[in-house]
XYZ file of C-alpha atoms in Angstrom:
649
model
C 134.712 -27.773 53.344
C 138.254 -26.197 51.744
C 139.253 -25.714 48.473
C 140.711 -29.037 47.681
C 137.016 -30.269 48.473
C 135.493 -27.895 46.375
C 137.650 -28.617 43.372
C 137.487 -32.360 43.744
C 133.288 -32.083 43.835
C 133.365 -29.987 40.858
C 135.433 -32.473 38.846
C 133.415 -35.345 39.991
C 130.620 -33.323 38.360
C 132.409 -32.498 35.123
C 133.830 -36.148 35.393
C 129.952 -37.619 35.512
C 128.166 -35.771 32.801
C 131.149 -35.819 30.202
C 130.686 -39.831 30.608
C 127.153 -39.302 30.158
C 127.447 -37.490 27.486
C 130.066 -39.933 25.343
C 127.347 -43.078 26.262
C 125.118 -40.966 23.572
C 127.310 -41.144 20.501
C 129.503 -39.310 18.764
C 127.767 -37.165 16.875
C 125.424 -36.219 20.208
C 128.730 -35.469 21.810
C 129.763 -33.339 19.513
C 126.524 -31.272 18.868
C 126.436 -30.862 22.978
C 129.927 -29.613 23.247
C 129.305 -27.116 20.274
C 125.980 -26.156 22.256
C 127.626 -25.507 25.316
C 130.846 -23.879 23.668
C 128.230 -21.392 22.108
C 125.985 -20.807 25.385
C 128.565 -18.618 27.240
C 128.872 -15.850 24.550
C 125.655 -15.936 23.386
C 124.682 -14.994 27.112
C 126.836 -12.275 26.992
C 125.768 -11.375 23.716
C 122.058 -11.264 24.812
C 123.052 -9.187 28.071
C 124.682 -6.569 25.326
C 121.551 -6.867 23.195
C 118.904 -6.357 26.053
C 121.126 -3.528 27.502
C 121.221 -1.664 24.158
C 117.395 -1.705 23.332
C 116.468 -1.276 26.790
C 118.449 2.251 26.607
C 116.724 3.512 23.245
C 113.525 1.972 23.963
C 112.437 2.139 27.910
C 111.978 5.630 27.648
C 109.292 5.459 25.138
C 107.476 2.389 27.116
C 104.552 3.100 29.528
C 104.495 0.776 33.231
C 102.346 -1.715 31.620
C 104.758 -2.362 28.391
C 107.473 -3.125 31.324
C 105.173 -4.952 32.997
C 104.086 -7.504 30.294
C 108.148 -7.748 28.948
C 108.923 -8.731 32.761
C 105.698 -11.157 32.565
C 106.781 -12.897 29.419
C 110.490 -13.045 30.841
C 109.486 -14.496 34.109
C 107.010 -17.221 32.370
C 109.220 -18.263 29.798
C 112.304 -18.325 32.521
C 109.521 -20.485 34.865
C 109.106 -22.933 32.106
C 112.690 -23.745 31.319
C 113.524 -23.949 34.772
C 110.941 -26.620 35.415
C 111.830 -28.630 32.523
C 115.500 -28.715 33.922
C 113.665 -29.933 37.148
C 112.286 -32.694 35.267
C 114.816 -33.202 33.350
C 117.051 -33.291 36.905
C 115.009 -35.690 38.447
C 115.255 -38.229 35.205
C 118.937 -38.525 36.173
C 120.403 -41.395 37.876
C 124.210 -40.284 38.274
C 123.663 -36.976 39.606
C 126.008 -36.266 42.764
C 123.367 -36.505 45.948
C 124.837 -35.519 49.336
C 124.800 -39.082 49.988
C 127.590 -39.586 47.985
C 129.422 -35.870 48.852
C 129.042 -37.590 52.868
C 131.691 -40.311 52.202
C 134.410 -37.083 51.637
C 135.334 -35.608 54.583
C 132.484 -33.149 54.569
C 130.424 -31.635 56.913
C 126.512 -32.052 56.242
C 126.306 -28.229 56.054
C 128.980 -27.978 53.366
C 127.691 -30.733 51.598
C 123.981 -29.277 51.580
C 125.788 -25.800 50.415
C 127.674 -27.725 47.517
C 124.288 -29.336 46.379
C 122.760 -26.331 46.212
C 125.208 -24.092 44.772
C 125.332 -27.233 41.972
C 122.071 -26.970 41.164
C 122.423 -23.382 39.818
C 124.126 -24.514 37.160
C 121.497 -24.753 35.042
C 120.830 -23.585 31.360
C 117.894 -21.427 32.272
C 119.781 -19.264 34.394
C 122.962 -19.072 32.222
C 120.569 -17.634 29.306
C 117.828 -16.000 31.713
C 119.925 -14.308 34.085
C 122.470 -11.804 31.682
C 119.177 -10.879 30.182
C 117.283 -9.849 33.324
C 120.107 -8.004 34.968
C 120.696 -5.664 31.749
C 116.985 -5.157 31.624
C 117.860 -3.833 35.350
C 120.625 -1.788 34.634
C 118.426 -0.242 31.664
C 115.674 0.328 33.730
C 118.315 2.567 36.443
C 119.939 4.266 33.285
C 116.232 5.174 32.091
C 113.991 5.690 35.526
C 117.037 6.789 37.921
C 117.242 6.057 41.250
C 113.695 4.474 42.138
C 114.475 1.568 39.266
C 117.539 0.673 41.830
C 114.902 -1.335 43.598
C 115.005 -3.904 40.476
C 118.127 -5.393 41.657
C 117.295 -6.820 45.195
C 113.926 -7.739 43.497
C 115.551 -9.460 40.896
C 117.932 -11.308 43.349
C 115.299 -12.185 45.877
C 112.915 -13.618 42.976
C 115.992 -16.176 41.669
C 116.722 -17.034 45.650
C 113.156 -17.582 45.648
C 112.803 -19.855 42.661
C 115.804 -21.714 43.140
C 114.945 -22.487 47.052
C 112.084 -23.669 46.419
C 112.438 -25.656 44.096
C 115.596 -27.183 45.282
C 113.564 -28.099 48.753
C 110.600 -29.473 45.855
C 113.598 -32.001 44.640
C 114.870 -33.310 47.709
C 111.693 -33.669 48.735
C 110.880 -35.358 45.542
C 113.806 -37.327 45.514
C 113.178 -38.742 49.349
C 109.686 -40.043 47.395
C 111.705 -41.368 44.226
C 113.689 -43.535 46.646
C 110.865 -46.476 45.985
C 110.845 -47.316 42.085
C 106.994 -47.446 41.968
C 106.822 -43.818 43.543
C 109.149 -42.646 41.417
C 107.095 -44.145 38.135
C 104.273 -42.145 39.780
C 105.838 -39.101 40.467
C 107.325 -38.768 36.916
C 104.117 -39.873 35.075
C 102.125 -36.963 37.147
C 105.059 -34.255 36.671
C 104.637 -35.163 33.290
C 100.742 -34.517 32.772
C 100.691 -31.876 35.483
C 103.508 -29.914 32.563
C 101.388 -30.399 29.682
C 98.177 -29.769 31.108
C 100.147 -26.490 32.735
C 101.650 -25.611 29.201
C 98.106 -25.815 27.622
C 96.511 -23.390 30.296
C 96.941 -20.322 27.944
C 94.813 -22.343 25.150
C 92.136 -23.413 27.696
C 91.820 -19.975 29.038
C 91.677 -18.287 25.592
C 88.582 -20.602 24.704
C 86.713 -19.507 28.175
C 86.879 -15.852 27.134
C 86.117 -16.616 23.616
C 82.151 -16.757 24.175
C 81.912 -13.638 26.357
C 84.673 -11.661 23.741
C 81.627 -12.953 21.236
C 78.929 -11.650 23.461
C 80.332 -8.302 23.758
C 80.962 -8.300 19.685
C 77.061 -9.078 18.671
C 76.036 -5.808 19.077
C 78.595 -4.884 16.503
C 77.829 -7.370 14.162
C 73.863 -6.160 14.253
C 75.335 -2.669 13.381
C 76.972 -3.951 10.316
C 73.790 -5.926 9.578
C 71.750 -2.696 9.497
C 74.208 -0.808 7.834
C 74.557 -3.416 5.067
C 70.670 -3.654 5.033
C 70.781 0.005 4.497
C 73.113 0.584 1.992
C 71.593 -2.530 0.094
C 68.302 -0.366 -0.106
C 69.927 1.777 -1.909
C 71.512 0.249 -4.251
C 67.459 -1.203 -5.188
C 66.548 2.584 -5.068
C 69.491 3.498 -7.220
C 68.618 1.250 -9.616
C 65.274 1.763 -9.484
C 65.499 5.683 -10.452
C 67.724 5.480 -13.052
C 65.161 2.620 -14.626
C 62.062 4.860 -14.589
C 63.888 7.989 -15.846
C 65.567 6.128 -18.747
C 61.526 4.461 -19.186
C 60.095 8.217 -18.862
C 62.661 10.035 -21.501
C 62.065 6.965 -24.193
C 58.798 7.295 -23.495
C 58.557 11.202 -23.707
C 56.828 11.459 -20.681
C 59.060 13.934 -18.821
C 61.410 16.796 -20.452
C 65.162 17.193 -19.730
C 64.500 19.588 -17.573
C 61.855 17.803 -15.059
C 64.461 14.810 -15.095
C 67.496 16.858 -14.182
C 65.280 18.387 -11.250
C 64.253 14.245 -10.395
C 68.048 13.607 -10.429
C 68.919 16.390 -8.117
C 66.702 15.147 -5.444
C 67.383 11.315 -5.922
C 71.504 12.738 -6.126
C 69.984 14.338 -2.397
C 68.487 11.139 -0.790
C 72.017 9.113 -1.992
C 73.607 11.756 -0.017
C 71.298 11.367 3.027
C 71.864 7.013 3.102
C 75.445 7.762 2.317
C 75.442 9.597 5.531
C 73.425 7.458 7.733
C 75.784 4.720 6.677
C 78.874 6.338 7.882
C 77.501 7.119 11.162
C 76.279 3.300 11.751
C 80.364 2.266 10.447
C 81.715 4.866 12.937
C 79.231 3.377 15.801
C 80.039 -0.009 14.964
C 83.999 0.695 15.010
C 83.609 3.010 18.195
C 81.609 -0.549 20.115
C 84.738 -2.395 18.185
C 87.300 -0.154 19.959
C 85.167 0.190 23.283
C 85.268 -3.808 23.652
C 88.534 -4.404 22.412
C 89.542 -1.809 25.032
C 87.825 -3.129 27.914
C 89.072 -6.577 27.273
C 92.199 -5.267 27.640
C 91.634 -3.344 30.793
C 90.648 -6.667 31.937
C 93.797 -8.344 31.253
C 95.546 -6.088 32.609
C 94.088 -5.804 36.019
C 93.807 -9.368 36.160
C 97.936 -9.350 35.854
C 98.251 -6.869 38.001
C 95.961 -8.278 40.525
C 97.604 -11.870 40.286
C 101.131 -10.330 40.242
C 100.471 -8.961 43.458
C 99.165 -11.434 45.105
C 101.439 -14.632 43.626
C 105.014 -14.526 44.631
C 106.313 -15.412 41.326
C 105.195 -11.985 40.129
C 105.947 -9.794 42.713
C 109.190 -8.922 40.344
C 107.085 -8.135 37.371
C 104.810 -5.933 39.781
C 107.760 -4.293 41.126
C 108.810 -3.043 37.724
C 105.556 -1.849 36.970
C 106.000 0.290 40.018
C 109.248 1.344 39.743
C 108.137 3.087 36.157
C 105.702 4.734 38.188
C 108.554 5.600 40.769
C 106.883 4.005 43.511
C 109.900 1.823 44.865
C 108.045 0.542 47.952
C 106.067 -2.323 46.143
C 109.524 -3.212 44.931
C 111.464 -3.147 48.036
C 108.587 -5.323 49.935
C 108.298 -8.020 46.894
C 112.194 -8.267 47.579
C 111.933 -8.832 51.054
C 109.120 -11.099 51.246
C 111.111 -13.091 48.053
C 114.249 -13.254 50.669
C 112.033 -14.661 53.286
C 110.085 -17.319 51.551
C 114.114 -18.259 49.974
C 115.325 -18.575 53.441
C 112.706 -20.288 54.651
C 112.664 -22.658 52.347
C 116.419 -23.403 52.334
C 115.951 -23.901 56.326
C 113.367 -26.149 55.698
C 115.234 -28.594 53.336
C 118.648 -27.925 55.720
C 116.530 -29.532 58.348
C 114.622 -31.922 56.410
C 118.147 -33.466 55.233
C 119.476 -33.526 58.497
C 116.595 -35.577 59.440
C 116.665 -37.982 56.846
C 120.419 -38.522 57.112
C 120.227 -39.253 60.869
C 117.095 -41.535 60.767
C 115.133 -38.976 63.169
C 111.648 -38.750 62.333
C 108.827 -37.011 63.729
C 106.543 -38.414 66.485
C 103.767 -37.894 64.135
C 105.801 -39.900 61.854
C 106.341 -42.972 63.734
C 103.036 -42.842 64.636
C 101.635 -43.436 61.221
C 104.503 -46.090 60.304
C 102.988 -48.187 63.250
C 99.597 -47.546 62.315
C 100.229 -48.686 59.227
C 102.038 -51.572 59.732
C 98.780 -52.646 62.312
C 96.631 -52.163 59.622
C 98.382 -54.067 57.200
C 99.114 -57.220 59.754
C 95.258 -57.009 60.368
C 94.270 -56.750 56.299
C 93.769 -60.332 55.282
C 95.369 -61.101 51.865
C 94.053 -60.187 49.091
C 93.332 -63.150 46.451
C 95.857 -63.432 43.348
C 94.172 -61.936 40.194
C 93.108 -64.889 38.154
C 93.635 -62.113 34.711
C 96.084 -64.344 33.457
C 94.399 -67.632 33.941
C 91.688 -66.619 31.422
C 91.340 -66.768 27.927
C 90.394 -64.456 25.024
C 87.844 -65.513 22.668
C 88.756 -66.093 19.064
C 92.420 -66.392 18.937
C 94.758 -69.089 20.158
C 96.238 -70.179 23.728
C 99.403 -68.765 23.251
C 98.256 -65.712 21.604
C 95.673 -64.720 24.846
C 98.379 -65.550 27.279
C 101.064 -63.030 25.511
C 97.927 -60.635 25.370
C 97.146 -61.341 29.063
C 100.747 -60.929 30.280
C 101.606 -58.162 28.547
C 98.577 -55.812 28.666
C 99.102 -56.830 32.693
C 102.601 -55.032 32.378
C 101.680 -52.371 30.373
C 98.995 -51.102 33.107
C 102.025 -51.550 36.183
C 104.428 -49.113 33.658
C 104.181 -46.097 34.106
C 105.886 -45.589 30.314
C 102.105 -46.399 29.390
C 100.242 -43.606 31.723
C 102.914 -41.376 30.488
C 101.717 -42.343 27.036
C 98.497 -41.406 27.253
C 99.021 -38.305 28.551
C 99.137 -36.581 25.060
C 95.345 -37.587 24.006
C 94.156 -36.704 27.230
C 95.116 -32.969 27.135
C 93.907 -33.240 23.079
C 90.511 -34.179 24.294
C 90.648 -31.784 27.146
C 91.458 -28.712 24.362
C 88.502 -30.042 22.001
C 85.973 -30.017 24.376
C 87.051 -26.923 25.202
C 86.864 -25.926 21.246
C 83.656 -27.535 21.129
C 81.559 -26.027 23.975
C 83.196 -22.796 24.092
C 84.327 -22.124 20.526
C 82.319 -20.276 17.950
C 80.536 -23.550 16.718
C 77.393 -22.087 17.243
C 77.744 -19.391 14.482
C 78.599 -21.983 11.803
C 76.071 -22.051 8.824
C 74.044 -25.390 9.203
C 75.458 -26.812 6.655
C 79.447 -26.498 7.475
C 78.266 -27.733 10.695
C 76.367 -31.068 9.586
C 79.379 -32.021 8.086
C 82.009 -31.539 10.929
C 80.650 -34.660 13.175
C 81.926 -37.843 10.975
C 84.943 -35.351 10.633
C 85.603 -34.700 14.451
C 84.762 -38.312 14.531
C 87.735 -39.581 12.963
C 89.798 -37.121 14.110
C 88.914 -38.166 17.745
C 89.943 -41.963 17.024
C 92.930 -41.267 14.996
C 93.992 -39.230 18.227
C 93.287 -42.447 20.539
C 95.381 -44.447 18.953
C 98.138 -41.936 18.516
C 98.712 -41.913 22.226
C 99.388 -45.506 22.265
C 102.085 -45.096 19.032
C 104.831 -44.563 20.960
C 104.387 -47.913 22.461
C 103.478 -49.458 19.294
C 106.573 -48.166 17.569
C 108.540 -49.707 20.425
C 107.000 -53.133 21.538
C 109.913 -54.821 22.948
C 111.349 -51.890 24.890
C 109.312 -52.059 27.927
C 110.113 -55.899 28.339
C 114.071 -55.516 28.548
C 115.460 -58.473 30.276
C 112.002 -60.480 30.206
C 112.162 -60.169 26.308
C 114.524 -63.540 26.748
C 110.882 -65.584 27.873
C 109.967 -64.809 24.127
C 113.034 -65.895 22.464
C 113.567 -69.113 24.591
C 109.675 -69.836 24.469
C 108.159 -72.348 21.545
C 105.394 -70.029 20.815
C 105.121 -69.075 17.356
C 106.216 -65.792 16.557
C 103.475 -64.523 15.282
C 101.088 -65.684 18.344
C 103.924 -63.078 20.066
C 103.285 -60.403 17.469
C 99.263 -60.856 17.931
C 99.228 -60.950 21.636
C 101.225 -57.692 21.743
C 99.122 -55.688 19.273
C 95.744 -57.201 21.211
C 97.098 -56.029 24.908
C 97.282 -52.284 23.732
C 93.642 -52.201 22.244
C 92.074 -51.822 25.561
C 93.936 -48.050 25.650
C 93.190 -47.468 22.741
C 89.533 -48.434 22.241
C 88.425 -47.224 25.770
C 90.054 -43.393 24.930
C 88.173 -43.713 21.996
C 85.261 -44.396 23.318
C 85.305 -41.701 25.842
C 85.876 -39.202 23.502
C 83.019 -40.494 21.059
C 80.594 -40.207 24.060
C 81.937 -36.896 25.053
C 81.630 -35.895 21.155
C 77.890 -37.846 20.921
C 76.880 -35.306 23.829
C 78.278 -31.469 22.549
C 78.352 -32.762 18.344
C 75.790 -35.485 17.837
C 76.639 -37.860 15.214
C 74.218 -40.137 13.051
C 73.990 -43.760 13.914
C 75.493 -44.608 10.829
C 78.187 -42.194 11.313
C 78.993 -43.379 15.122
C 79.261 -47.250 13.801
C 81.403 -46.267 11.280
C 83.715 -44.600 13.214
C 84.074 -47.507 15.294
C 84.990 -49.370 12.651
C 87.447 -46.876 11.676
C 88.931 -46.887 14.664
C 89.690 -51.530 14.318
C 91.180 -50.205 10.678
C 93.460 -47.296 12.461
C 94.423 -49.990 14.831
C 95.290 -52.350 12.925
C 97.575 -50.080 10.198
C 99.354 -48.800 13.216
C 99.661 -52.395 14.675
C 101.301 -53.456 11.377
C 103.560 -50.318 11.407
C 104.532 -50.683 14.649
C 105.487 -54.487 14.590
C 107.982 -53.373 11.760
C 109.639 -50.944 13.551
C 109.697 -52.454 16.742
C 111.402 -55.740 14.821
C 113.707 -53.231 12.689
C 115.056 -50.621 15.174
C 114.354 -51.368 18.921
C 115.597 -49.749 21.937
C 115.994 -50.098 25.401
C 113.880 -47.464 27.218
C 114.750 -45.269 30.108
C 112.468 -46.584 32.926
C 109.769 -43.934 33.597
C 110.453 -42.017 30.320
C 109.598 -42.553 26.995
C 112.713 -42.122 25.723
C 115.811 -44.297 24.393
C 118.629 -44.822 27.120
C 121.392 -44.191 24.817
C 120.610 -42.691 21.582
C 121.412 -44.026 18.429
C 121.463 -42.424 14.727
C 120.381 -45.283 13.124
C 117.317 -45.685 15.325
C 116.400 -42.706 15.464
C 116.395 -42.117 11.564
C 114.153 -45.479 11.387
C 111.790 -44.270 13.921
C 111.567 -40.870 11.752
C 110.998 -42.611 8.518
C 108.356 -44.559 9.910
C 106.873 -41.729 11.653
C 106.304 -40.130 8.035
C 105.412 -43.089 6.511
C 102.006 -43.191 9.107
C 99.983 -40.884 7.115
C 100.788 -42.534 3.791
C 99.632 -45.556 5.057
C 96.785 -43.856 6.747
C 95.156 -42.608 3.237
C 92.705 -45.575 2.985
C 91.016 -44.759 6.138
C 90.376 -41.111 4.506
C 89.099 -42.219 1.115
C 84.929 -43.489 2.788
C 84.537 -40.447 4.559
C 86.381 -38.661 1.483
C 83.452 -40.594 -0.961
C 80.706 -39.378 1.155
C 81.451 -36.271 1.079
C 81.891 -36.333 -2.291
C 78.346 -37.786 -2.857
C 76.473 -35.601 -0.753
C 78.020 -32.540 -2.412
C 76.929 -34.068 -5.790
C 72.795 -34.527 -3.879
C 73.467 -38.665 -3.986
C 73.535 -41.145 -1.520
C 71.170 -39.301 1.349
C 69.265 -42.493 1.943
C 72.227 -45.415 1.804
C 74.600 -45.092 4.226
C 77.702 -45.009 2.172
C 79.931 -43.968 4.896
C 79.722 -46.610 7.153
C 79.490 -49.455 3.627
C 82.414 -47.979 2.468
C 84.458 -48.348 5.864
C 83.644 -52.031 6.559
C 85.235 -52.677 2.815
C 87.822 -50.514 3.930
C 88.558 -52.897 7.045
C 87.790 -56.310 5.063
C 90.891 -55.240 2.727
C 93.001 -54.241 5.937
C 92.327 -57.320 7.880
C 93.110 -59.248 4.202
C 96.382 -57.779 3.762
C 97.148 -57.434 7.534
C 97.123 -61.025 7.681
C 99.644 -61.370 5.160
C 101.768 -58.796 6.477
C 101.437 -60.372 9.957
C 102.976 -63.848 8.280
C 105.816 -62.416 6.975
C 106.771 -59.927 10.058
C 106.524 -63.368 12.286
C 109.408 -64.431 9.543
C 111.298 -61.035 9.792
C 110.439 -61.313 13.880
C 112.050 -64.985 13.781
C 114.980 -64.021 11.978
C 116.054 -60.619 13.938
C 115.094 -61.664 17.597
C 118.678 -62.062 18.762
C 119.447 -58.847 17.490
C 116.285 -57.441 19.274
C 117.268 -59.255 22.783
C 120.846 -57.819 22.611
C 119.273 -54.123 22.164
C 116.102 -54.311 24.557
C 118.322 -55.976 27.584
C 121.024 -53.295 26.792
C 122.811 -52.459 30.539
C 121.771 -49.932 32.291
C 123.488 -46.294 31.733
């Protein structure tokens, strides 16, 4: 590879990126170019700021403080780096080695160029100067012992970029199969979301232990409060007795003064006891807090010693204690991992492009082929031949066909990630939170409210599918345009096809809630009725948005292929309108709380009856709105067809 080859590849990367940016619209192009123009000066500003702050702050900081700072920087960098990896995997216009090999360039040169090209990321441009500046500030402040930070930082960046480059190559080979590509993207999105919620879950798990540690403090304060109340009672009683005795003439002034002096002595003794109890409580609280911080520190240091991404933070901790050996070992290990990853990635690339497969892989492929031949063909699914009750044949056919399409689309799986993660977090709150310490008067009011939140989140999971019902159809939308099916049947069938996802998630959530926070039977029935009302309202809003602002959805993602400002504004407007449209659903619960506050409605199932009334109104109004939407759909079906069958970018 010579300079001309490298210049050509750089030009190709720039041209492909510019073409992709130009297709997103003029406004997005201007904003993106402005962002990249400000990125380099911002990176230089971060370098100068980090260096200046480090020089003035590090002399006052301990090794623990430096360790925590590096942990935060590493976590933020890895978070942004993984996000960039996910975005890179979804791009179909990047220069792969297959395209580079059309040039007169060797495979090793193409591999090197591809690896160096993967380093051009926003996360490196933002974080690398700041990390280098912090290392330089440590050297200026700490001296020669901190020189180990430079090879340690280089090893960390080499290890991170090399391992992710190997992972990206492995995933790219898997994602050549389109179905595997969608599964990988959905799995990465779910894993990324759950990983982002890990700190919340860990906090929930440790909450119970922290609460147990504070029980002694609570008891101490309670004892101090009881003593203080007794003292107040004694003060009041003594004053009343003295006043009564003086008015009745039963006691002289000298005697009363003696009594008051004795009483003041008792008050001082009680005050000393109360202050002593408060001092003990503060000491216990400080000891418990310090123990919790010590446990976190110990766990962080142990994890950073074991996990390779934490070697940089542990090396900084050791450097601040004038122990450069752990940093040198960490730098050596990081470089070794990076070199091994690059070597394995290069060998896999050579095998892939030379068509060379290992003996074990050939054996597995032959075994799968024999099993495929020996396995009798499965009977075709009879799902599309079934008939849904209470609806027309056209509506049933559209509903079953769209349901089959949704179960096969990775977009529906990605849409269910958010409610599943929210259910996990809510379950952790109910299981490990301070729910058991709440007063019974407050705790008894929570089940219907939490149940309403559960059914709302279950429907929120499919909201993005409801707001763009025709985006997944893509070219298949022509079948609806050419068919004589009534447009009302198409809209109703589309809505019914999403009901199993919403009702299934809500059912699982209510079952889990019934185990952790039991609902009254009437409240459980009311929650199911509310689920139907929420689903109907969101379907009506989704129909209107899908008709007015349709867009083609990128395969394997929940985003528009080429964003349009008008479509984005309409989507945002309907999202803002959603809480207003859901207000009738909250009226039965508000009425139930009001009647309970007034002491009425303890026998009559007010919540259930009012929920049924709201559902009747929603069904009555939804029928008429659906008639209007069917006419609007028929008048705009050509515009919808042009939007959802947009050519691939």
